[in-house]
Coordinates of C-alpha atoms and ligand atoms in Angstrom, one line a residue:
M1 CA 0.0 0.0 0.0
P2 CA 1.5 3.4 -0.9
G3 CA 2.2 5.6 2.1
L4 CA 2.0 9.3 2.6
T5 CA 3.4 11.2 -0.3
I6 CA 3.4 14.6 -2.1
G7 CA 0.0 16.2 -2.1
D8 CA -1.4 14.0 0.7
T9 CA -2.7 15.7 3.9
V10 CA -0.5 14.9 6.8
P11 CA -2.5 13.0 9.5
N12 CA -3.6 15.3 12.3
L13 CA -2.0 13.2 15.1
E14 CA -1.8 14.4 18.7
L15 CA 1.4 13.2 20.3
D16 CA 3.5 13.9 23.4
S17 CA 6.6 15.9 22.8
T18 CA 9.5 17.6 24.6
H19 CA 7.3 20.7 24.4
G20 CA 4.1 19.1 25.7
K21 CA 1.2 17.6 23.6
I22 CA 1.3 18.6 20.0
R23 CA -1.4 18.3 17.4
I24 CA 0.3 18.3 14.0
H25 CA -2.1 20.5 12.1
D26 CA -2.1 23.1 14.9
Y27 CA 1.6 23.1 15.0
V28 CA 1.9 23.6 11.3
G29 CA -0.5 26.5 11.6
D30 CA -0.6 28.9 8.6
G31 CA 3.0 28.4 7.6
Y32 CA 5.3 25.6 6.6
A33 CA 6.8 22.9 8.9
I34 CA 9.4 20.2 8.5
I35 CA 8.6 16.9 10.2
F36 CA 11.7 14.7 10.3
S37 CA 12.2 11.2 11.8
H38 CA 15.1 9.5 13.5
P39 CA 15.6 5.8 14.0
A40 CA 16.1 6.1 17.8
D41 CA 17.5 8.3 20.6
F42 CA 21.1 8.0 21.6
T43 CA 22.3 6.7 18.2
P44 CA 25.3 8.3 16.5
V45 CA 24.0 9.6 13.2
C46 CA 20.8 10.9 14.8
T47 CA 22.7 12.9 17.4
T48 CA 24.8 14.6 14.6
E49 CA 21.6 15.3 12.6
M50 CA 19.7 16.7 15.6
A51 CA 22.7 19.0 16.5
A52 CA 23.0 20.1 12.8
M53 CA 19.3 20.9 12.7
A54 CA 19.6 22.9 15.9
G55 CA 22.3 25.0 14.1
Y56 CA 20.0 25.7 11.2
A57 CA 16.9 26.5 13.3
K58 CA 17.3 30.2 13.0
E59 CA 17.5 30.0 9.2
F60 CA 14.2 28.1 9.1
E61 CA 12.6 30.5 11.5
K62 CA 13.6 33.4 9.3
R63 CA 11.6 31.7 6.5
G64 CA 8.6 31.1 8.8
V65 CA 9.3 27.3 8.7
K66 CA 8.8 25.3 11.9
L67 CA 10.8 22.2 12.8
L68 CA 9.4 19.1 14.4
G69 CA 11.5 16.0 15.1
I70 CA 10.1 12.5 15.8
S71 CA 11.9 9.5 17.3
C72 CA 10.5 6.2 18.7
D73 CA 11.3 6.7 22.3
D74 CA 9.5 8.5 25.1
V75 CA 9.7 12.1 26.2
E76 CA 11.9 11.3 29.2
S77 CA 14.4 9.7 26.9
H78 CA 14.2 12.6 24.4
R79 CA 15.0 15.0 27.3
E80 CA 18.1 13.1 28.3
W81 CA 19.2 12.8 24.7
T82 CA 18.8 16.5 24.2
K83 CA 21.7 17.0 26.7
D84 CA 23.9 14.9 24.4
I85 CA 22.7 16.7 21.3
E86 CA 23.5 20.2 22.7
A87 CA 26.9 19.0 24.1
Y88 CA 27.8 17.5 20.8
G89 CA 27.0 20.8 19.1
G90 CA 29.6 22.4 21.5
G91 CA 26.8 24.1 23.5
K92 CA 26.5 26.6 20.7
H93 CA 22.9 25.8 19.8
K94 CA 20.0 25.0 22.1
L95 CA 17.5 22.5 20.8
T96 CA 14.6 24.9 20.3
Y97 CA 12.3 22.6 18.3
P98 CA 10.1 19.9 19.8
I99 CA 10.8 16.1 19.4
L100 CA 7.6 14.0 19.2
A101 CA 7.5 10.7 21.1
D102 CA 6.3 7.7 19.3
P103 CA 7.2 4.6 21.5
G104 CA 4.2 2.7 20.0
R105 CA 5.5 3.3 16.4
D106 CA 1.9 4.1 15.2
A107 CA 2.7 7.7 14.2
I108 CA 5.7 6.7 12.1
R109 CA 3.6 4.2 10.2
Q110 CA 0.9 6.8 9.5
L111 CA 3.6 9.3 8.4
N112 CA 5.2 6.8 6.1
M113 CA 8.5 7.0 8.0
V114 CA 9.2 3.3 8.7
D115 CA 12.4 1.6 7.7
P116 CA 11.6 -2.1 7.2
D117 CA 15.3 -3.0 7.4
E118 CA 16.0 -1.3 10.8
K119 CA 14.7 -3.1 13.9
D120 CA 15.1 -2.5 17.6
A121 CA 16.2 -5.2 20.1
K122 CA 12.7 -6.6 20.1
G123 CA 12.6 -6.9 16.3
V124 CA 10.1 -3.9 15.9
S125 CA 10.7 -1.7 12.9
L126 CA 12.4 1.7 13.5
P127 CA 11.8 4.9 11.6
S128 CA 13.8 5.7 8.5
R129 CA 15.4 9.2 8.1
A130 CA 12.2 10.5 6.5
L131 CA 11.5 14.2 6.2
H132 CA 8.3 15.9 5.0
V133 CA 7.9 19.6 4.3
V134 CA 4.3 20.4 5.0
G135 CA 2.5 23.5 3.7
P136 CA -0.1 25.8 5.2
D137 CA -2.8 23.6 3.6
K138 CA -1.3 20.7 5.7
A139 CA -0.4 18.8 2.6
V140 CA 3.1 17.2 2.0
K141 CA 5.0 19.5 -0.4
L142 CA 8.3 17.6 -0.5
S143 CA 9.7 14.4 1.1
F144 CA 13.2 12.9 1.7
L145 CA 13.5 9.2 2.4
Y146 CA 16.9 8.1 3.6
P147 CA 18.0 4.9 5.2
A148 CA 19.3 4.9 8.8
T149 CA 22.9 4.7 7.5
T150 CA 22.8 8.0 5.6
G151 CA 22.7 11.3 7.6
R152 CA 20.9 14.1 5.9
N153 CA 22.5 17.3 4.5
M154 CA 20.8 20.2 6.2
D155 CA 22.1 22.6 3.5
E156 CA 20.0 20.6 1.0
V157 CA 17.0 20.7 3.3
L158 CA 17.3 24.5 3.4
R159 CA 17.9 24.7 -0.3
A160 CA 14.9 22.6 -1.0
V161 CA 12.7 24.8 1.3
D162 CA 14.0 27.9 -0.5
S163 CA 13.0 26.3 -3.8
L164 CA 9.5 25.5 -2.5
L165 CA 9.0 29.0 -1.2
T166 CA 10.2 30.5 -4.4
A167 CA 7.9 28.4 -6.5
A168 CA 5.0 29.1 -4.1
K169 CA 5.6 32.9 -4.2
H170 CA 5.3 32.9 -8.0
G171 CA 2.1 30.7 -7.9
G172 CA 3.9 27.7 -9.3
K173 CA 4.8 29.6 -12.5
V174 CA 8.6 29.2 -11.8
A175 CA 10.7 26.2 -10.8
T176 CA 14.3 26.0 -9.8
P177 CA 16.9 24.2 -11.9
A178 CA 19.5 21.6 -10.9
N179 CA 21.8 22.7 -8.1
W180 CA 20.0 26.1 -7.9
K181 CA 20.8 28.3 -5.0
P182 CA 18.9 31.4 -3.8
G183 CA 19.9 34.5 -5.8
E184 CA 20.3 32.4 -9.0
C185 CA 17.9 32.5 -11.9
A186 CA 14.8 30.3 -11.8
V187 CA 13.2 28.7 -14.8
I188 CA 9.7 29.6 -16.1
A189 CA 7.4 26.6 -15.7
P190 CA 6.1 24.7 -18.8
G191 CA 2.6 25.8 -19.5
V192 CA 3.4 29.5 -19.2
S193 CA 3.4 31.0 -22.7
D194 CA 6.1 33.5 -23.7
E195 CA 3.4 36.2 -23.9
E196 CA 2.3 35.4 -20.3
A197 CA 5.9 35.2 -19.2
R198 CA 6.6 38.7 -20.6
K199 CA 3.7 40.0 -18.5
M200 CA 4.6 38.1 -15.4
F201 CA 8.3 38.8 -15.5
P202 CA 8.9 42.4 -16.7
Q203 CA 12.6 41.9 -15.9
G204 CA 12.6 39.6 -19.0
F205 CA 13.9 36.1 -19.5
E206 CA 16.6 34.3 -21.5
T207 CA 15.8 31.3 -23.6
A208 CA 18.4 28.6 -24.0
D209 CA 19.2 27.9 -27.6
L210 CA 18.7 24.1 -27.8
P211 CA 18.7 21.9 -30.9
C212 CA 14.9 21.3 -30.8
K213 CA 14.2 25.1 -31.0
K214 CA 11.2 24.7 -28.8
G215 CA 12.2 27.5 -26.5
Y216 CA 11.1 25.6 -23.4
L217 CA 14.1 26.4 -21.2
R218 CA 13.7 30.0 -20.0
F219 CA 15.6 31.6 -17.2
T220 CA 14.5 34.6 -15.3
K221 CA 15.6 36.5 -12.2
V222 CA 13.3 36.0 -9.2
Ligands
BEZ301 C1 22.4 6.1 13.8 O1 21.7 7.0 14.1 O2 23.6 6.2 13.9 C2 21.9 4.8 13.3 C3 20.6 4.3 13.7 C4 20.2 3.1 13.3 C5 21.0 2.4 12.4 C6 22.2 2.9 12.0 C7 22.7 4.1 12.4

């Protein structure tokens, strides 16, 4: 059965967290939120990821994007683990975002965050390194799905969020090309005629000269 994917509404679960009870839709509110899972507390890659995310928290906050971690242990364990995470980060960054507790593994199943290959000591499946960016409409806009053995690159999470926000700001009429970074040109989405593009982008656009001469690759400053 396919799990939660782009366009699906994220389930409105209510879970305990290091910041008290959280109902996911209320937490997302009118902005964007990133929900990211970790196989377990006190595991090496997870500690480095949590500390890295704490270091990026201000960048996400500037963009109005909330962070929400989830790991399959209880709140007490998360609180103890937080001390390690902050110490690993050299005490430079407090963990300001909540970590959801999912000791029963029900939330990770509903959020499509299960790694079938990773099991705890009792043989129960652990979460993968899944990450969903959820929009103000509570729908999944973008997902990462990494195995437990691959730590995520937070620069890439931020870059992907910047791309999503750029596309949303222009009503989906622009997209960002390979390896795009903020400040670089975006491309005009297919389906936007040159005439429409000239009205929408008075700054103009440049069309790549490609063998097919279809003029479909158009770059514009955004
Ligand atoms: C880790 O966080 O380091 C980890 C967790 C489960 C499997 C492998 C690595």
